[in-house]
Short mmCIF file of C-alpha atoms in Angstrom, two decimals:
data_model
loop_
_atom_site.label_atom_id
_atom_site.label_comp_id
_atom_site.label_asym_id
_atom_site.label_seq_id
_atom_site.Cartn_x
_atom_site.Cartn_y
_atom_site.Cartn_z
CA MET A 1 107.86 155.61 122.34
CA THR A 2 111.44 156.79 122.52
CA ASP A 3 112.42 160.44 122.53
CA LYS A 4 115.14 162.20 120.59
CA ILE A 5 118.76 161.72 121.59
CA ASN A 6 120.99 164.77 122.05
CA LEU A 7 124.51 163.40 121.73
CA ALA A 8 126.25 166.32 123.48
CA GLU A 9 124.03 165.88 126.54
CA LYS A 10 124.76 162.17 126.57
CA PHE A 11 128.53 162.65 126.22
CA ALA A 12 128.42 164.93 129.29
CA LEU A 13 127.28 161.90 131.29
CA LEU A 14 130.35 159.83 130.34
CA GLU A 15 133.18 160.22 132.81
CA LYS A 16 135.80 157.71 131.75
CA ALA A 17 137.43 156.99 128.44
CA TYR A 18 136.53 153.61 126.97
CA VAL A 19 133.50 153.05 129.15
CA PRO A 20 130.74 153.23 126.54
CA GLY A 21 127.18 154.31 127.08
CA ILE A 22 124.10 153.11 125.22
CA VAL A 23 121.92 156.00 124.07
CA GLY A 24 119.35 154.03 122.11
CA TYR A 25 118.60 151.12 119.86
CA MET A 26 117.76 150.51 116.24
CA ASN A 27 116.27 147.04 115.75
CA ASP A 28 118.78 144.70 117.44
CA TYR A 29 121.63 147.21 117.22
CA LYS A 30 122.81 149.42 120.07
CA LEU A 31 123.62 153.09 119.52
CA GLN A 32 126.59 153.65 121.71
CA ILE A 33 128.81 156.61 122.53
CA VAL A 34 132.32 156.47 123.88
CA LYS A 35 135.12 158.85 124.75
CA ILE A 36 138.43 157.63 123.41
CA GLN A 37 141.79 158.74 124.77
CA GLY A 38 144.99 156.77 124.44
CA PRO A 39 145.33 153.40 122.77
CA PHE A 40 142.64 150.75 123.24
CA VAL A 41 143.47 147.06 122.70
CA TRP A 42 143.94 145.20 119.45
CA HIS A 43 140.83 143.12 118.83
CA LYS A 44 138.38 141.97 116.20
CA HIS A 45 134.75 141.02 115.92
CA ASP A 46 134.33 137.88 113.87
CA GLU A 47 130.56 138.17 113.73
CA THR A 48 129.99 141.83 112.82
CA ASP A 49 131.22 144.96 111.14
CA ASP A 50 131.92 147.87 113.49
CA PHE A 51 130.67 151.41 112.74
CA PHE A 52 132.63 154.46 113.98
CA LEU A 53 131.54 158.09 113.47
CA VAL A 54 133.74 160.81 114.99
CA LEU A 55 131.79 163.69 116.53
CA ARG A 56 134.60 165.62 118.25
CA GLY A 57 138.38 165.25 118.33
CA ARG A 58 140.49 163.00 116.12
CA LEU A 59 140.46 159.23 116.05
CA THR A 60 143.07 156.91 114.67
CA ILE A 61 141.99 153.35 113.97
CA HIS A 62 145.14 151.32 113.64
CA LEU A 63 144.80 148.38 111.28
CA ARG A 64 147.59 145.86 110.81
CA ASP A 65 148.52 147.32 107.41
CA ARG A 66 147.62 151.02 107.79
CA ASP A 67 146.10 153.72 109.96
CA ILE A 68 142.68 155.27 109.39
CA ASN A 69 142.65 158.89 110.62
CA LEU A 70 139.20 160.30 111.26
CA GLU A 71 138.03 163.82 111.99
CA PRO A 72 134.54 164.98 112.96
CA GLY A 73 132.00 164.02 110.31
CA GLU A 74 134.00 161.02 109.16
CA ILE A 75 132.93 157.38 109.35
CA PHE A 76 134.88 154.17 109.14
CA VAL A 77 133.35 150.73 109.16
CA VAL A 78 135.79 148.08 110.34
CA PRO A 79 134.89 144.91 108.45
CA ARG A 80 134.13 141.82 110.48
CA GLY A 81 137.19 139.80 111.35
CA VAL A 82 139.63 142.66 110.84
CA GLU A 83 141.97 143.43 113.72
CA HIS A 84 141.90 147.04 114.81
CA CYS A 85 143.03 149.26 117.66
CA PRO A 86 141.30 152.63 118.24
CA ASP A 87 143.57 155.37 119.53
CA ALA A 88 143.39 159.12 120.18
CA VAL A 89 145.84 161.69 121.46
CA GLU A 90 143.17 164.09 122.73
CA GLU A 91 139.82 163.05 124.17
CA THR A 92 137.68 162.14 121.20
CA GLU A 93 133.94 161.51 121.04
CA VAL A 94 132.67 158.70 118.88
CA LEU A 95 129.31 157.17 117.95
CA LEU A 96 129.48 153.40 117.61
CA ILE A 97 126.80 151.19 116.14
CA GLU A 98 126.96 147.42 116.47
CA PRO A 99 124.72 144.50 117.36
CA SER A 100 123.46 144.72 120.94
CA GLY A 101 125.49 141.81 122.27
CA THR A 102 128.85 142.99 120.90
CA VAL A 103 131.62 143.16 123.52
CA ASN A 104 133.86 146.24 123.30
CA THR A 105 137.11 144.26 123.33
CA GLY A 106 135.86 141.63 120.86
CA ASP A 107 138.03 138.52 120.92
CA ALA A 108 140.74 140.13 123.07
CA GLY A 109 139.08 140.47 126.48
CA GLY A 110 141.24 141.87 129.28
CA GLU A 111 140.98 144.78 131.66
CA LYS A 112 139.46 147.21 129.17
CA THR A 113 136.40 145.01 128.74
CA ALA A 114 133.48 147.11 129.98
CA GLU A 115 129.73 146.74 130.19
CA PRO A 116 128.14 149.79 128.61
CA LEU A 117 126.31 152.26 130.82
CA ILE A 118 122.66 152.84 130.02
CA LEU A 119 122.34 156.55 129.31
CA MET B 1 138.80 146.93 102.17
CA THR B 2 136.66 150.03 102.42
CA ASP B 3 138.08 153.48 103.07
CA LYS B 4 136.87 156.17 105.41
CA ILE B 5 133.77 158.16 104.54
CA ASN B 6 133.88 161.96 104.70
CA LEU B 7 130.23 162.98 104.99
CA ALA B 8 130.71 166.59 103.85
CA GLU B 9 132.38 165.40 100.64
CA LYS B 10 129.56 162.95 100.04
CA PHE B 11 126.83 165.54 100.67
CA ALA B 12 128.48 167.74 98.02
CA LEU B 13 127.64 165.02 95.49
CA LEU B 14 123.92 165.10 96.26
CA GLU B 15 122.03 167.51 94.04
CA LYS B 16 118.37 166.96 94.82
CA ALA B 17 116.46 166.88 98.06
CA TYR B 18 115.04 163.48 98.92
CA VAL B 19 117.23 161.53 96.52
CA PRO B 20 119.39 159.58 98.96
CA GLY B 21 122.91 158.35 98.41
CA ILE B 22 124.51 155.26 99.86
CA VAL B 23 127.94 156.01 101.34
CA GLY B 24 128.69 152.60 102.82
CA TYR B 25 127.39 149.51 104.51
CA MET B 26 127.50 147.93 107.95
CA ASN B 27 126.54 144.27 107.77
CA ASP B 28 123.22 144.23 105.88
CA TYR B 29 122.47 147.88 106.65
CA LYS B 30 123.03 150.77 104.27
CA LEU B 31 124.58 154.03 105.45
CA GLN B 32 122.69 156.62 103.55
CA ILE B 33 122.74 160.40 103.35
CA VAL B 34 119.96 162.64 102.18
CA LYS B 35 119.22 166.32 101.87
CA ILE B 36 115.78 167.17 103.17
CA GLN B 37 113.86 170.28 102.21
CA GLY B 38 110.11 170.63 102.39
CA PRO B 39 107.71 167.94 103.50
CA PHE B 40 108.27 164.32 102.46
CA VAL B 41 105.34 161.87 102.44
CA TRP B 42 103.69 160.18 105.37
CA HIS B 43 104.84 156.58 105.47
CA LYS B 44 105.96 153.76 107.74
CA HIS B 45 108.26 150.79 107.65
CA ASP B 46 106.56 147.76 109.14
CA GLU B 47 109.73 145.69 109.11
CA THR B 48 112.35 148.04 110.57
CA ASP B 49 113.17 150.96 112.82
CA ASP B 50 114.49 154.03 111.01
CA PHE B 51 117.59 155.90 112.25
CA PHE B 52 117.95 159.67 111.64
CA LEU B 53 120.99 161.75 112.67
CA VAL B 54 120.97 165.43 111.73
CA LEU B 55 124.34 166.77 110.58
CA ARG B 56 123.36 170.24 109.35
CA GLY B 57 120.15 172.26 109.43
CA ARG B 58 116.99 171.42 111.34
CA LEU B 59 114.73 168.46 110.81
CA THR B 60 111.18 168.00 111.93
CA ILE B 61 109.85 164.47 111.97
CA HIS B 62 106.10 164.73 112.14
CA LEU B 63 104.46 161.86 113.98
CA ARG B 64 100.70 161.50 114.18
CA ASP B 65 100.66 162.64 117.81
CA ARG B 66 103.62 165.04 118.01
CA ASP B 67 106.59 166.60 116.21
CA ILE B 68 110.21 165.64 116.85
CA ASN B 69 112.49 168.64 116.22
CA LEU B 70 116.11 167.75 115.62
CA GLU B 71 119.22 169.90 115.42
CA PRO B 72 122.75 168.85 114.44
CA GLY B 73 124.02 166.14 116.76
CA GLU B 74 120.56 164.83 117.53
CA ILE B 75 119.22 161.38 116.69
CA PHE B 76 115.72 160.03 116.48
CA VAL B 77 114.85 156.41 115.81
CA VAL B 78 111.38 156.02 114.36
CA PRO B 79 110.08 152.69 115.65
CA ARG B 80 108.91 150.16 113.11
CA GLY B 81 105.32 150.57 112.09
CA VAL B 82 105.07 154.20 113.20
CA GLU B 83 103.84 156.67 110.62
CA HIS B 84 106.14 159.63 110.11
CA CYS B 85 106.74 162.50 107.73
CA PRO B 86 110.19 164.17 107.61
CA ASP B 87 110.12 167.90 106.91
CA ALA B 88 112.57 170.80 106.88
CA VAL B 89 112.25 174.50 106.15
CA GLU B 90 115.89 174.95 105.15
CA GLU B 91 118.00 172.36 103.38
CA THR B 92 118.98 169.87 106.03
CA GLU B 93 121.57 167.10 105.90
CA VAL B 94 120.75 163.77 107.49
CA LEU B 95 122.45 160.41 107.97
CA LEU B 96 120.00 157.51 107.71
CA ILE B 97 120.72 153.94 108.65
CA GLU B 98 118.33 151.15 107.74
CA PRO B 99 118.39 147.66 106.25
CA SER B 100 119.71 147.64 102.70
CA GLY B 101 116.40 146.81 101.03
CA THR B 102 114.39 149.54 102.74
CA VAL B 103 112.44 151.78 100.35
CA ASN B 104 112.51 155.50 101.18
CA THR B 105 108.75 155.93 101.01
CA GLY B 106 108.00 152.75 102.94
CA ASP B 107 104.39 151.63 102.50
CA ALA B 108 103.34 154.87 100.81
CA GLY B 109 105.05 154.67 97.40
CA GLY B 110 104.33 157.51 94.99
CA GLU B 111 106.42 160.01 93.09
CA LYS B 112 108.96 160.58 95.87
CA THR B 113 110.05 156.95 95.76
CA ALA B 114 113.71 157.02 94.73
CA GLU B 115 116.46 154.51 94.25
CA PRO B 116 119.49 155.66 96.21
CA LEU B 117 122.55 156.83 94.33
CA ILE B 118 125.77 154.96 95.03
CA LEU B 119 128.23 157.53 96.31
#
């Protein structure tokens, strides 16, 4: 049986921006936290939507036609197949939920591709 | 294309405890908010895990062998098939994520069964 997950305690274990950590699972989805600072890479996930909930800081999700600006307590679900680029000026803490096999850089690959830590 | 979801604004639209509201979707999962006050009913979902994230207040999830006490920023995933009974002394705001067809009272049914509002 799993225990409860305290997100602040888990974020304290993350050292680097854009290296996500898995804090739990729901069915075949991973519950993942990440610190975002600076621009990520443009990418998309053809096979899944992508759930973002901001917990601390401010997150901009650049889309090709507009920016989504999120503050704590705000969610945005990037639809499958839609190109996006997360970005933050200050270090920003985000909860991500997506199918367990989802790669952070989607179709883009490159040096920011990271295996999640198991927290 | 969906827009961002401000959870505080959505909670302001909920009038009654235990009548959930759907604020969005991720694939075939509903993103649902609910105000919890007082004990719910013991129930289980044989076909899915059940994700709880507390946003305001304090939530107790009674299990048959222990209580899970959650504060804001804490998550608990009730595994499929596990009997549970959410409970809160003060009005407590919770984000729930579960497959779209999931009924709030699971196998128990009864008067607390509620169709979610569409927020």
